[in-house]
PDB file of C-alpha atoms in Angstrom:
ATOM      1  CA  UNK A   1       0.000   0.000   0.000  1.00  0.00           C
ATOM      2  CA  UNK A   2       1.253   3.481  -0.254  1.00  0.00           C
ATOM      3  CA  UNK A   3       3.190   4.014   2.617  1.00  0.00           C
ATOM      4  CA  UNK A   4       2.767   7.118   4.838  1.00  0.00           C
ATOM      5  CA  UNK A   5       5.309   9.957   6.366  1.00  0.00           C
ATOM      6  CA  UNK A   6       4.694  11.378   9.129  1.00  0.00           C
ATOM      7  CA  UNK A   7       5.961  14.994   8.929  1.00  0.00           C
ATOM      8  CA  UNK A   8       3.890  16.393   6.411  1.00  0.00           C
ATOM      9  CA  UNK A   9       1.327  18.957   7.475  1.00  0.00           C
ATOM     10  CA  UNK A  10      -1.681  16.949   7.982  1.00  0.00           C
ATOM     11  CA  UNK A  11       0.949  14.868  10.260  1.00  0.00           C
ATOM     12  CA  UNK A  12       1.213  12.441   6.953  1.00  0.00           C
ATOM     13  CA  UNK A  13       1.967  12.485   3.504  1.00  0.00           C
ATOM     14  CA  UNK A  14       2.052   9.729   0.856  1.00  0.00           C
ATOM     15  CA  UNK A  15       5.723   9.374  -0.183  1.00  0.00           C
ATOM     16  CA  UNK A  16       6.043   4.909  -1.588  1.00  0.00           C
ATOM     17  CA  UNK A  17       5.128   4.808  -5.010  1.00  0.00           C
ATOM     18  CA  UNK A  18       4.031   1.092  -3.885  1.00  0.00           C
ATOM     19  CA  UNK A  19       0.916  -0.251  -5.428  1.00  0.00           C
ATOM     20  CA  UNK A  20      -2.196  -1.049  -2.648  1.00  0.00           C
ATOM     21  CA  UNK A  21      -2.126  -3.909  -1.524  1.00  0.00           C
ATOM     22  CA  UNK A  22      -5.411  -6.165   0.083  1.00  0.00           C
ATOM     23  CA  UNK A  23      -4.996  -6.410   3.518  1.00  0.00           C
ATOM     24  CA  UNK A  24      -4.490  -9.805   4.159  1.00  0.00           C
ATOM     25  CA  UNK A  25      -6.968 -10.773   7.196  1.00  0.00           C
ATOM     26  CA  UNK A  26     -10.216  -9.343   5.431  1.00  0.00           C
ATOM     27  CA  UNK A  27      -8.976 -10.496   1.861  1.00  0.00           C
ATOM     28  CA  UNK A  28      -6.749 -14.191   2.234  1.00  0.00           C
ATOM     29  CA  UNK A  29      -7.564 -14.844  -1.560  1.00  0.00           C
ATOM     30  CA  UNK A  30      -7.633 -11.419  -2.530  1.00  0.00           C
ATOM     31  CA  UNK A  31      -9.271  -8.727  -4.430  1.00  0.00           C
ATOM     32  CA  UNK A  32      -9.538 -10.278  -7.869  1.00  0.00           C
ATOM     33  CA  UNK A  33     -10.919 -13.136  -6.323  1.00  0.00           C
ATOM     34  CA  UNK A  34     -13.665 -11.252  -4.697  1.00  0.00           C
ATOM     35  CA  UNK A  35     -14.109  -9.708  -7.847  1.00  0.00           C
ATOM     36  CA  UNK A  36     -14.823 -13.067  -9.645  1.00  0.00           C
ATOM     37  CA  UNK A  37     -17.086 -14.365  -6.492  1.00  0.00           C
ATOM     38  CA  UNK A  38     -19.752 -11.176  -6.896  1.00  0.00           C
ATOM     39  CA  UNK A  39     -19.367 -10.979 -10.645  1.00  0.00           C
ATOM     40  CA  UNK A  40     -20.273 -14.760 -10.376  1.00  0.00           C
ATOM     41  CA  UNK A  41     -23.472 -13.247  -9.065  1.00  0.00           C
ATOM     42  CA  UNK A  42     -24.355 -11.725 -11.502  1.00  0.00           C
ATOM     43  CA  UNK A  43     -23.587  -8.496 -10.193  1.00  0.00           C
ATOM     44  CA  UNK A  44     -21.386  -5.115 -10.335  1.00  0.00           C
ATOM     45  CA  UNK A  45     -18.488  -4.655  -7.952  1.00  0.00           C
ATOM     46  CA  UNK A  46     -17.233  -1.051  -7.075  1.00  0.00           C
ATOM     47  CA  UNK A  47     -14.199   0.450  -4.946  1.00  0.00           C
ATOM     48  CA  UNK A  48     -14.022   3.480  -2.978  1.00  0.00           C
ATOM     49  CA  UNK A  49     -11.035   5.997  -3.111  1.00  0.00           C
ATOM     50  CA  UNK A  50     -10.250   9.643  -2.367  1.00  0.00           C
ATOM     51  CA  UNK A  51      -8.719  12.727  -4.033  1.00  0.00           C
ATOM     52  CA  UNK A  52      -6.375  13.273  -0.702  1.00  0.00           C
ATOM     53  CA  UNK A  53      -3.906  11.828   1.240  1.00  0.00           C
ATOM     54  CA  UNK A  54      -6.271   9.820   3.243  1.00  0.00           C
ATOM     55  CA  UNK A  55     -10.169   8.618   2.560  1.00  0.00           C
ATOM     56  CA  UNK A  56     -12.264  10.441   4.728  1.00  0.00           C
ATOM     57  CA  UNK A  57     -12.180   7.115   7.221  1.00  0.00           C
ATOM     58  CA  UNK A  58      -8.765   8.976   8.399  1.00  0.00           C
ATOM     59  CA  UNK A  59      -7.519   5.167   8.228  1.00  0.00           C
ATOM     60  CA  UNK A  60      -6.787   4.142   4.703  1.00  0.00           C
ATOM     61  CA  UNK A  61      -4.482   6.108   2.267  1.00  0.00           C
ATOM     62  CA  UNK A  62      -6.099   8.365  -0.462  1.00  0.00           C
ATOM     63  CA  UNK A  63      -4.396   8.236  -3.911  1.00  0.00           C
ATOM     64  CA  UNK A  64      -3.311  11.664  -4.333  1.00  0.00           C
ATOM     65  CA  UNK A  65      -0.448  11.726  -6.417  1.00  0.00           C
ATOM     66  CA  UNK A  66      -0.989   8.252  -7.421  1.00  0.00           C
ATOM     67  CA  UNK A  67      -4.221   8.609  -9.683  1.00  0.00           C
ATOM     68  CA  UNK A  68      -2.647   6.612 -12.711  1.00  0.00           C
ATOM     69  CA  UNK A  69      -1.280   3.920 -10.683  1.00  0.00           C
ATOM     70  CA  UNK A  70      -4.622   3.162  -8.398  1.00  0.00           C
ATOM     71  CA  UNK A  71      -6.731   3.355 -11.261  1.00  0.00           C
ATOM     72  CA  UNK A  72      -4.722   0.584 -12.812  1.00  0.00           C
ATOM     73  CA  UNK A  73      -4.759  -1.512  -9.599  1.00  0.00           C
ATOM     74  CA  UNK A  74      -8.502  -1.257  -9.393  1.00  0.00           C
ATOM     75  CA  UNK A  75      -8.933  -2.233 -12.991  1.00  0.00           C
ATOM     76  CA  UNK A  76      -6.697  -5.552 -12.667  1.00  0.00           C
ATOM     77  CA  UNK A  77      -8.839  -6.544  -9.770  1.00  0.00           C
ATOM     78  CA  UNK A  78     -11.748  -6.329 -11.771  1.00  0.00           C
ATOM     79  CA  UNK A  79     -13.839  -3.159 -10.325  1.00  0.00           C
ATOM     80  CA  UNK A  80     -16.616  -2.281 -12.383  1.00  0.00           C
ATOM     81  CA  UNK A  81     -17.161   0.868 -10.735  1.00  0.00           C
ATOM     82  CA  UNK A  82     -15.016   3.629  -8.513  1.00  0.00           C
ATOM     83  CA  UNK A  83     -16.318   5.743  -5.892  1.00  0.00           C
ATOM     84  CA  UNK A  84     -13.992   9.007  -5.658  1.00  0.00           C
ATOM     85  CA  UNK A  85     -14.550  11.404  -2.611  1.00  0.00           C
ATOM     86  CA  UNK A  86     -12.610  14.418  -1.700  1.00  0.00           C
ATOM     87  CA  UNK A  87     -11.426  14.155   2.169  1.00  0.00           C
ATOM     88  CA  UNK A  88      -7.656  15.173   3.039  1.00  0.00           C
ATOM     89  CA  UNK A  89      -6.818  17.058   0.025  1.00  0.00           C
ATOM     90  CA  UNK A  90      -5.010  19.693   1.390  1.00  0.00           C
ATOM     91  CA  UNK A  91      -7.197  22.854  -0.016  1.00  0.00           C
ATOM     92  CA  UNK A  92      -6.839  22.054  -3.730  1.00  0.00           C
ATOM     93  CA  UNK A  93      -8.872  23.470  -5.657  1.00  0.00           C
ATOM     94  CA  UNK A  94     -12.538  22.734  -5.765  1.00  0.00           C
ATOM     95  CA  UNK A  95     -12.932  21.986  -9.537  1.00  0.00           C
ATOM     96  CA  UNK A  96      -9.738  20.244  -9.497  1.00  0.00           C
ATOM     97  CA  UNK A  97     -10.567  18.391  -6.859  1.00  0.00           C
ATOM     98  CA  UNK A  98     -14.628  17.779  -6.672  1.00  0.00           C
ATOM     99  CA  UNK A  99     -17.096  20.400  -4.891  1.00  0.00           C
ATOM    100  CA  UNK A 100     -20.679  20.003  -4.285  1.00  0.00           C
ATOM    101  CA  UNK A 101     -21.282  21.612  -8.111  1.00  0.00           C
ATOM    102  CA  UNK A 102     -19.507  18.701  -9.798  1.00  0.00           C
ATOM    103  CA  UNK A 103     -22.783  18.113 -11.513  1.00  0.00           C
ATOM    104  CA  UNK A 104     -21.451  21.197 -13.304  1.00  0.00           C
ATOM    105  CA  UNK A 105     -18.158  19.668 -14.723  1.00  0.00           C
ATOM    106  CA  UNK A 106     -18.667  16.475 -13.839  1.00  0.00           C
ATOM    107  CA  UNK A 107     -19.073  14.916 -17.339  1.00  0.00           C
ATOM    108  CA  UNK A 108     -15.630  15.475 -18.514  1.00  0.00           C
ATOM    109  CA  UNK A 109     -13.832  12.814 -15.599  1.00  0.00           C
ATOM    110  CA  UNK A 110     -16.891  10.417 -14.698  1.00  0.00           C
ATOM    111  CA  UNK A 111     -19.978   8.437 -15.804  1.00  0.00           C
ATOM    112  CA  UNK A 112     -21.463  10.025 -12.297  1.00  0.00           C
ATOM    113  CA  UNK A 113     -21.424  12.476  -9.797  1.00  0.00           C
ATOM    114  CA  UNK A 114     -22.836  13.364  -6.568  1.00  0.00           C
ATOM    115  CA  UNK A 115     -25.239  16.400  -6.508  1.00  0.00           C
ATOM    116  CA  UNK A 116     -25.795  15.736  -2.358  1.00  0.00           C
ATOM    117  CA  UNK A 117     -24.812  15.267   1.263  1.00  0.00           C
ATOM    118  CA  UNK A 118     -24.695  12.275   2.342  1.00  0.00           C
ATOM    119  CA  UNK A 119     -27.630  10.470   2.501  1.00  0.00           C
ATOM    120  CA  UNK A 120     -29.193   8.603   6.112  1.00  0.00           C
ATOM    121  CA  UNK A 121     -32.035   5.633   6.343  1.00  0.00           C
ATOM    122  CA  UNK A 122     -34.513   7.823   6.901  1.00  0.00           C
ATOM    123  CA  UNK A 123     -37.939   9.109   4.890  1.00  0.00           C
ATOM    124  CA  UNK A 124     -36.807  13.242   5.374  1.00  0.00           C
ATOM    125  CA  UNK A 125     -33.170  12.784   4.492  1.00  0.00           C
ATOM    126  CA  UNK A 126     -34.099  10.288   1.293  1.00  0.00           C
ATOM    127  CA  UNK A 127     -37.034  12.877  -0.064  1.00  0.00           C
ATOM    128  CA  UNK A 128     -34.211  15.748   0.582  1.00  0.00           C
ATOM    129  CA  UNK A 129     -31.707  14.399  -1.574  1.00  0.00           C
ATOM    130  CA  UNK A 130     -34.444  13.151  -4.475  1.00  0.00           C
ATOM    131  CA  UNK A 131     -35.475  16.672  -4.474  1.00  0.00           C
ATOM    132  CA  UNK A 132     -31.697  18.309  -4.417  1.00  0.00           C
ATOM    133  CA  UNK A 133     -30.627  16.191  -7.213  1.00  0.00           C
ATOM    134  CA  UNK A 134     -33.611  17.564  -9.466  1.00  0.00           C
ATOM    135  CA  UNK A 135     -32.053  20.390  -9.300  1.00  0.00           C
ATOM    136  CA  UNK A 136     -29.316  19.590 -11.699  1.00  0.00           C
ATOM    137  CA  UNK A 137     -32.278  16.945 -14.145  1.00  0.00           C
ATOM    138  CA  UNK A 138     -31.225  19.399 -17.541  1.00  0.00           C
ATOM    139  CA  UNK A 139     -27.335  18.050 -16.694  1.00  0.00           C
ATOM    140  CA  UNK A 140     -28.391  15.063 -16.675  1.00  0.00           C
ATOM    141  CA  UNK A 141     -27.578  12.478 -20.006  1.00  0.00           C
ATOM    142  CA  UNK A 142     -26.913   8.844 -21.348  1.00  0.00           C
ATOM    143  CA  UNK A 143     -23.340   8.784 -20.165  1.00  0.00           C
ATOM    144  CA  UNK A 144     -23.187  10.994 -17.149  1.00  0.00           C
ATOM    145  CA  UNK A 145     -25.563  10.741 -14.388  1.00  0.00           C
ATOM    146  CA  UNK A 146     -26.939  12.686 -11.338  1.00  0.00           C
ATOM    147  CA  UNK A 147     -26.220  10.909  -8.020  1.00  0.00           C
ATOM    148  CA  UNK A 148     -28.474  11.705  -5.311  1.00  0.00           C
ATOM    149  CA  UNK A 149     -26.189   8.910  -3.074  1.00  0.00           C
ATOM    150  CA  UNK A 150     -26.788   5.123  -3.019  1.00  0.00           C
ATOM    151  CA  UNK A 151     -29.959   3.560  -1.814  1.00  0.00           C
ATOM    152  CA  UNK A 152     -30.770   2.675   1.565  1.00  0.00           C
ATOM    153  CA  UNK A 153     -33.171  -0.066   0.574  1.00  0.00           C
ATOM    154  CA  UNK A 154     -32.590  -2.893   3.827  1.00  0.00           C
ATOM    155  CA  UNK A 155     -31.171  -0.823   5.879  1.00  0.00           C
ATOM    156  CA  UNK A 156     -33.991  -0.878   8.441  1.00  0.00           C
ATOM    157  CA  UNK A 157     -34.704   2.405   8.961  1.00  0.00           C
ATOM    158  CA  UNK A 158     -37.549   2.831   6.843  1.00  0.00           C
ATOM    159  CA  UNK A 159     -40.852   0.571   6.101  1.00  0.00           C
ATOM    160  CA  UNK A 160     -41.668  -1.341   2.593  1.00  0.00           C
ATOM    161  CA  UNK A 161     -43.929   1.050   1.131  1.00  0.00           C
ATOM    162  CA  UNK A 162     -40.670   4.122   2.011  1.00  0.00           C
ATOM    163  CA  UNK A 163     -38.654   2.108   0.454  1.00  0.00           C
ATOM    164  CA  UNK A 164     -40.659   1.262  -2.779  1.00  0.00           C
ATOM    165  CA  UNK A 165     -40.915   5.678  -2.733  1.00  0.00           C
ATOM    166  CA  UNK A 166     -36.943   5.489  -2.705  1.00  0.00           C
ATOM    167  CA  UNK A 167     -36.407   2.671  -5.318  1.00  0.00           C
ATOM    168  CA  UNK A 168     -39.085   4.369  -8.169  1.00  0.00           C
ATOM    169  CA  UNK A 169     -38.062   7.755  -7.403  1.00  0.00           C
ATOM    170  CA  UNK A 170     -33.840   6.524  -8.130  1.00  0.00           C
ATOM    171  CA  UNK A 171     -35.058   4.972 -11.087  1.00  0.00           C
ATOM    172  CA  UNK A 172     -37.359   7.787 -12.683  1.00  0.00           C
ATOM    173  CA  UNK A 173     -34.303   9.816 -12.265  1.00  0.00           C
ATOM    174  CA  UNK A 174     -31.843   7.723 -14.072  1.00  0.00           C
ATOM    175  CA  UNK A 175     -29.989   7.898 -10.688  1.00  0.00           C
ATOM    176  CA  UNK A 176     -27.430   5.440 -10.228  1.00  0.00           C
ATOM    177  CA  UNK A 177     -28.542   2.463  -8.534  1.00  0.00           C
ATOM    178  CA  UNK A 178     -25.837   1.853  -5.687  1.00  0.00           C
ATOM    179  CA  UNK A 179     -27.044  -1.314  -3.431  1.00  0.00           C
ATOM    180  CA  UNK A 180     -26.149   0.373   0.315  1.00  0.00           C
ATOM    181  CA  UNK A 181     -27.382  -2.829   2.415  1.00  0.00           C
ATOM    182  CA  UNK A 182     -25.650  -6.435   3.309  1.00  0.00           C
ATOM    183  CA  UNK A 183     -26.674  -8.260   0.273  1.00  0.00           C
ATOM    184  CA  UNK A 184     -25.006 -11.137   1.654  1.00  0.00           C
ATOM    185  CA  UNK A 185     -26.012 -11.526   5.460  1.00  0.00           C
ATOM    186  CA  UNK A 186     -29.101 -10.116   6.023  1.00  0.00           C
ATOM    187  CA  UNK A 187     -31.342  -9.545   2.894  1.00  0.00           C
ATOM    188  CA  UNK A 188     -34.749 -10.449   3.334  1.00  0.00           C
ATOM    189  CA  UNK A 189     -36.759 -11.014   0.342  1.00  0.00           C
ATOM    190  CA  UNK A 190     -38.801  -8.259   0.693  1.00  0.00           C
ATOM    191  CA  UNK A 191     -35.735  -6.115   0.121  1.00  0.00           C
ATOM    192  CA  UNK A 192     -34.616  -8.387  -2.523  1.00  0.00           C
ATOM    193  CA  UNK A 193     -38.160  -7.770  -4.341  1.00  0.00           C
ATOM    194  CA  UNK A 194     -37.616  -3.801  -4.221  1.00  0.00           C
ATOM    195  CA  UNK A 195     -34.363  -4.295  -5.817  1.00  0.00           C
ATOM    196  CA  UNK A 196     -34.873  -6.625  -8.123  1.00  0.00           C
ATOM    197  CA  UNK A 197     -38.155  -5.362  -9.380  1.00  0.00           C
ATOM    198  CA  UNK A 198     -37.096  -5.788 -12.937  1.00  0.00           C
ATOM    199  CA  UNK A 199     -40.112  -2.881 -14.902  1.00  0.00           C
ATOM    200  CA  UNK A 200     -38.994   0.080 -12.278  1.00  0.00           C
ATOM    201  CA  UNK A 201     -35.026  -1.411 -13.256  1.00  0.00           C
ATOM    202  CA  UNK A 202     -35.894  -0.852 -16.707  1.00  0.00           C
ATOM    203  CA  UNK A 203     -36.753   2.530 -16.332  1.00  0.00           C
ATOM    204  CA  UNK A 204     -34.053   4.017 -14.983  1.00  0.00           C
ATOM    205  CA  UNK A 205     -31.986   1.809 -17.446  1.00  0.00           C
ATOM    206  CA  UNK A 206     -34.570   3.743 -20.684  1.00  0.00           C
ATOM    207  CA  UNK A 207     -32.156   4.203 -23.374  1.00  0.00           C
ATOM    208  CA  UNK A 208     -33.679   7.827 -23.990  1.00  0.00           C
ATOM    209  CA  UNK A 209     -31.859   8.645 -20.712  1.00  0.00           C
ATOM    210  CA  UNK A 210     -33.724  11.511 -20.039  1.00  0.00           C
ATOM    211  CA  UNK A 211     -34.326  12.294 -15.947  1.00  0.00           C
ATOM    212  CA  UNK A 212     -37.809  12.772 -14.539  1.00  0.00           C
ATOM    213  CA  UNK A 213     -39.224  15.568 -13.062  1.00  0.00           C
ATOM    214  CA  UNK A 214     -41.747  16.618 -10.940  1.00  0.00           C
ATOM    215  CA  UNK A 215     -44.305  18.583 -12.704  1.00  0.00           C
ATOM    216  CA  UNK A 216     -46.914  18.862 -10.477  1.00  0.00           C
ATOM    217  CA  UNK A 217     -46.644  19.802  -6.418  1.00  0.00           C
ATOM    218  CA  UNK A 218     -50.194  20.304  -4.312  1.00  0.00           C
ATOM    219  CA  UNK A 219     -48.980  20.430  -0.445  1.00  0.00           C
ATOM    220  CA  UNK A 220     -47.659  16.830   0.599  1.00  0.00           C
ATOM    221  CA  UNK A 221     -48.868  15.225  -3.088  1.00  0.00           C
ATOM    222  CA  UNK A 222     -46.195  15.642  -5.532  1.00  0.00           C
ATOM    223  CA  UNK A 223     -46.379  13.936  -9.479  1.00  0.00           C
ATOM    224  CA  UNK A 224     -43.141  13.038 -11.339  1.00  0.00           C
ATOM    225  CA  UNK A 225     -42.543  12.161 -15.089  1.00  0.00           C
ATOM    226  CA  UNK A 226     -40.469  11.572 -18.057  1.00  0.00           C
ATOM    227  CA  UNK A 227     -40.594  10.446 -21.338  1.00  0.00           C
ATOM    228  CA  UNK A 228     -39.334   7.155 -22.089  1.00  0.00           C
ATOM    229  CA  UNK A 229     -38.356   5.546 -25.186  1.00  0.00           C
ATOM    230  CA  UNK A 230     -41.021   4.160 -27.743  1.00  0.00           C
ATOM    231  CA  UNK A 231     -42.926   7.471 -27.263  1.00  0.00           C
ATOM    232  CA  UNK A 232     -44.335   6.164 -23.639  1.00  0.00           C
ATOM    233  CA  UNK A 233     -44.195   8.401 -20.193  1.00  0.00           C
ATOM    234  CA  UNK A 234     -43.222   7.289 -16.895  1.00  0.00           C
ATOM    235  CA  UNK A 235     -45.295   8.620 -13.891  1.00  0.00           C
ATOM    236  CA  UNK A 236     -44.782   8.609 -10.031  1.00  0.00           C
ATOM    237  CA  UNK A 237     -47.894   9.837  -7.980  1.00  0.00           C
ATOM    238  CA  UNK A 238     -46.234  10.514  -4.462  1.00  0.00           C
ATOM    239  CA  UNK A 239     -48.274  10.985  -1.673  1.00  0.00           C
ATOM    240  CA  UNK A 240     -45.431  12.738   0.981  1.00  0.00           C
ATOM    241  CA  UNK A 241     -48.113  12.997   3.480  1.00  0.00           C
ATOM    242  CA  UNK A 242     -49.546  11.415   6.488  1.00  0.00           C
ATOM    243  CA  UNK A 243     -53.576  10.683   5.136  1.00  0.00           C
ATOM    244  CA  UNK A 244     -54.270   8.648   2.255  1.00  0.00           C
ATOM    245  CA  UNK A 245     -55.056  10.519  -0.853  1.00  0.00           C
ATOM    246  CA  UNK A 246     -56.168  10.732  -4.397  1.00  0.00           C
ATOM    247  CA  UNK A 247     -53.542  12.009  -7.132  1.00  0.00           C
ATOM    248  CA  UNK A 248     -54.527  13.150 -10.483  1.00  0.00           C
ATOM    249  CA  UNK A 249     -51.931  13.374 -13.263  1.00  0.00           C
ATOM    250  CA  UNK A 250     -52.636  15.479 -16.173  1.00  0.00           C
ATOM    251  CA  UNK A 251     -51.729  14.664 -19.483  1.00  0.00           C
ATOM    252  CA  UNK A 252     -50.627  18.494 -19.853  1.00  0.00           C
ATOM    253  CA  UNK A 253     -48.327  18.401 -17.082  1.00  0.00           C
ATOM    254  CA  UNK A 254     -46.335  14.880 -18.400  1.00  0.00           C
ATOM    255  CA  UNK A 255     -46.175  15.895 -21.965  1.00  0.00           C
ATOM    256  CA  UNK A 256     -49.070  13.718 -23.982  1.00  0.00           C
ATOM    257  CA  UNK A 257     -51.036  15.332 -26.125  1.00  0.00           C
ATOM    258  CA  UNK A 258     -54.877  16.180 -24.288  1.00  0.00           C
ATOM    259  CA  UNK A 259     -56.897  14.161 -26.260  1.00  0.00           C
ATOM    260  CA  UNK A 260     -54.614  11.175 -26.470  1.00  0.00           C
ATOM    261  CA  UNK A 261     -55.723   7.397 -24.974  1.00  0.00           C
ATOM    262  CA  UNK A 262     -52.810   5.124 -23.187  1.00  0.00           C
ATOM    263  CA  UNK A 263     -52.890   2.059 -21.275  1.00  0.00           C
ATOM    264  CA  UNK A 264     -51.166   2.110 -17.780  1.00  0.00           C
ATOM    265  CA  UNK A 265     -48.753  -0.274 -16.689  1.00  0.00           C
ATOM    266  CA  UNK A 266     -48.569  -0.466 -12.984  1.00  0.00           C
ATOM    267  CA  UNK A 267     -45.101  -1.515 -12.187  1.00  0.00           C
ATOM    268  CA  UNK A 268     -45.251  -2.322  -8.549  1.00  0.00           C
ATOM    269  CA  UNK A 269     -48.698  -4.337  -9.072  1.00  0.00           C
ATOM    270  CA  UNK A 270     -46.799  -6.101 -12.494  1.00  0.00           C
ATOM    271  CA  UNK A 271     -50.195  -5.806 -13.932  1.00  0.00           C
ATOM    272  CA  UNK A 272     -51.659  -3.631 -16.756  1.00  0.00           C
ATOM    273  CA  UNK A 273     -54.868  -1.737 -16.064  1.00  0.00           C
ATOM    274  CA  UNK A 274     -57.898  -2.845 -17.629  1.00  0.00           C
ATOM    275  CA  UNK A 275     -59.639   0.264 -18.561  1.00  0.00           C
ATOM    276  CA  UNK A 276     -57.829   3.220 -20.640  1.00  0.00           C
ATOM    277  CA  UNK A 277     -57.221   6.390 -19.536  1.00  0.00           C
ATOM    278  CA  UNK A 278     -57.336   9.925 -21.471  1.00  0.00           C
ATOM    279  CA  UNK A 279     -56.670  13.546 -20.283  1.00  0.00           C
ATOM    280  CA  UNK A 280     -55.634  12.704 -16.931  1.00  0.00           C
ATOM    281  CA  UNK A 281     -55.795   9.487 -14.387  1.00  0.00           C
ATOM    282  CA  UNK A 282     -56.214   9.170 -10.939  1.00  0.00           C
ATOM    283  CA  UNK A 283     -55.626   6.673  -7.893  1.00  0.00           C
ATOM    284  CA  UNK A 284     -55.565   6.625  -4.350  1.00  0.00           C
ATOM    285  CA  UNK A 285     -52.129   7.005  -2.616  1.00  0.00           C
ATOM    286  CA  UNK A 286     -51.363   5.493   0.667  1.00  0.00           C
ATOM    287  CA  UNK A 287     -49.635   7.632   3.160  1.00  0.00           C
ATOM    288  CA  UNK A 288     -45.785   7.990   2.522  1.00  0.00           C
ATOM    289  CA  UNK A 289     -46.107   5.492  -0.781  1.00  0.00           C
ATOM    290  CA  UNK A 290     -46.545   6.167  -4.366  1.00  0.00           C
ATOM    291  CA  UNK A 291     -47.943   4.079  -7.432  1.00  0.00           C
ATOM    292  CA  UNK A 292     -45.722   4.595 -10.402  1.00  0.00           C
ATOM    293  CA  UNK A 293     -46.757   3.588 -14.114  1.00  0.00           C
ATOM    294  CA  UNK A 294     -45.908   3.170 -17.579  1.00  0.00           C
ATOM    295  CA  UNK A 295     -48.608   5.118 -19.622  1.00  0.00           C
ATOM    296  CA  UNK A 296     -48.082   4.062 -23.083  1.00  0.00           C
ATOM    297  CA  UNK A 297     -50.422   5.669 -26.169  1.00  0.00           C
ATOM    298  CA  UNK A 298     -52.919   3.202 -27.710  1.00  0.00           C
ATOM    299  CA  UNK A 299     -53.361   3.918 -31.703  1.00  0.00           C
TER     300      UNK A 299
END
């Protein structure tokens, strides 16, 4: 690993130009091998690093001034994915370095960046990111992303129907979809469900890329859309509040012409509805919950 000296000004200062190296208690077979165990799975595998001296743990080594080198390392492990964050850098500067406006300039050295603090397993910290990261939707494209933070789907600190909220609203925003829980352990298969639920996956994997909006706010009851590829729209009706409500989307606030007919695709309920739907449609909203569709126009 890079090795540290002790007399720099933030009392060290990486000096080795060493490679990292897995430490050999939590890794005996090492990284690659991990590597080949989740992507086995079937699934992605992504590192964590920092822009400073040391990762914001205050325990690991950063890879300032060893970018190039790291970046290698990670790739002959296999990582699929790399977390940077910006702890211990010594005051460089901001757009240098990462800021919270990388969502600004963030296109030209990643696939993603974070538009938000960091996110907690709770319903007001998960609707407060969601709603800073719309902030930046125009920014948004196929090939760069908005990252509200990774989901907090298992964690425990929120019930099924929260969760479900968190999962569509990632996914209508093309956010990326970062699995924050023990996937190993402790996964029940209600969390699996959530995360798993291949319709809302396919959304926020929409080759259009475009991110959803909301277009509609009355008090607690707030409506998101986008369009979607093969001329269909993808709608959230949120109900933020504590009473269970009716939502009404308009076709005037998602984008489909006034007149026009679509069939609705629930995708929590897997089911299509039976009757069609033109102008606007409505349904009733459990407290804290939402019922997303997949309005697509009938000829």
């Amino acid at each position: 690993m890079h090795m540290l000296d002790k007399s720099s000004k933030y009392s060290f200062q990486t000096i080795w130009q060493g490679n990292l190296v897995p430490h050999k208690t939590k890794f005996p077979s090492g990284i690659k091998a991990l590597a080949d165990y989740v992507h086995g799975k079937g699934l992605k595998l992504g590192i964590y690093s920092d822009a400073g001296y040391f990762t914001c743990s205050k325990t690991m080594p950063g890879s300032l001034g060893h970018e190039e080198q790291d970046a290698k390392t990670f790739a002959s492990w296999g990582f699929d994915y790399l977390k940077y964050d910006n702890c211990d850098n010594d005051g460089i500067k901001p757009t240098v370095r990462g800021d919270m406006q990388t969502a600004l300039w963030g296109s030209h050295l990643g696939n993603s960046w974070r538009t938000t603090n960091d996110i907690t397993d709770d319903w007001k910290s998960m609707l407060s990111r969601i709603d800073m990261n719309e902030i930046y939707a125009d920014l948004s494209r196929p090939g760069g992303w908005n990252d509200p933070d990774m989901l907090e789907v298992g964690n425990g600190g929120m019930n099924k129907t929260e969760y479900i909220v968190h999962f569509s609203l990632w996914a209508i925003s093309k956010s990326p979809l970062l699995i924050g829980c023990d996937v190993i352990r402790n996964m029940t298969r209600e969390t699996k469900d959530i995360l798993s639920n291949k319709e809302v996956i396919a959304v926020n994997q929409d080759p259009l890329g475009v991110q959803g909006k909301k277009v509609r706010m009355q008090g607690f009851l707030k409506i998101w859309a986008g369009p979607l590829s093969g001329y269909r729209t993808v709608v959230v009706l949120l109900n933020r509040g504590r009473r269970r409500k009716a939502i009404t989307a308009l076709w005037e606030d998602i984008g489909i012409p006034p007149n026009s007919a679509v069939e609705a695709r629930d995708l929590w309920e897997h089911k299509t509805l039976r009757r069609q739907f033109v102008g606007k449609m409505t349904a009733t909203v459990e407290p804290h919950a939402c019922k997303m569709y997949v309005l697509k126009p009938l000829a």
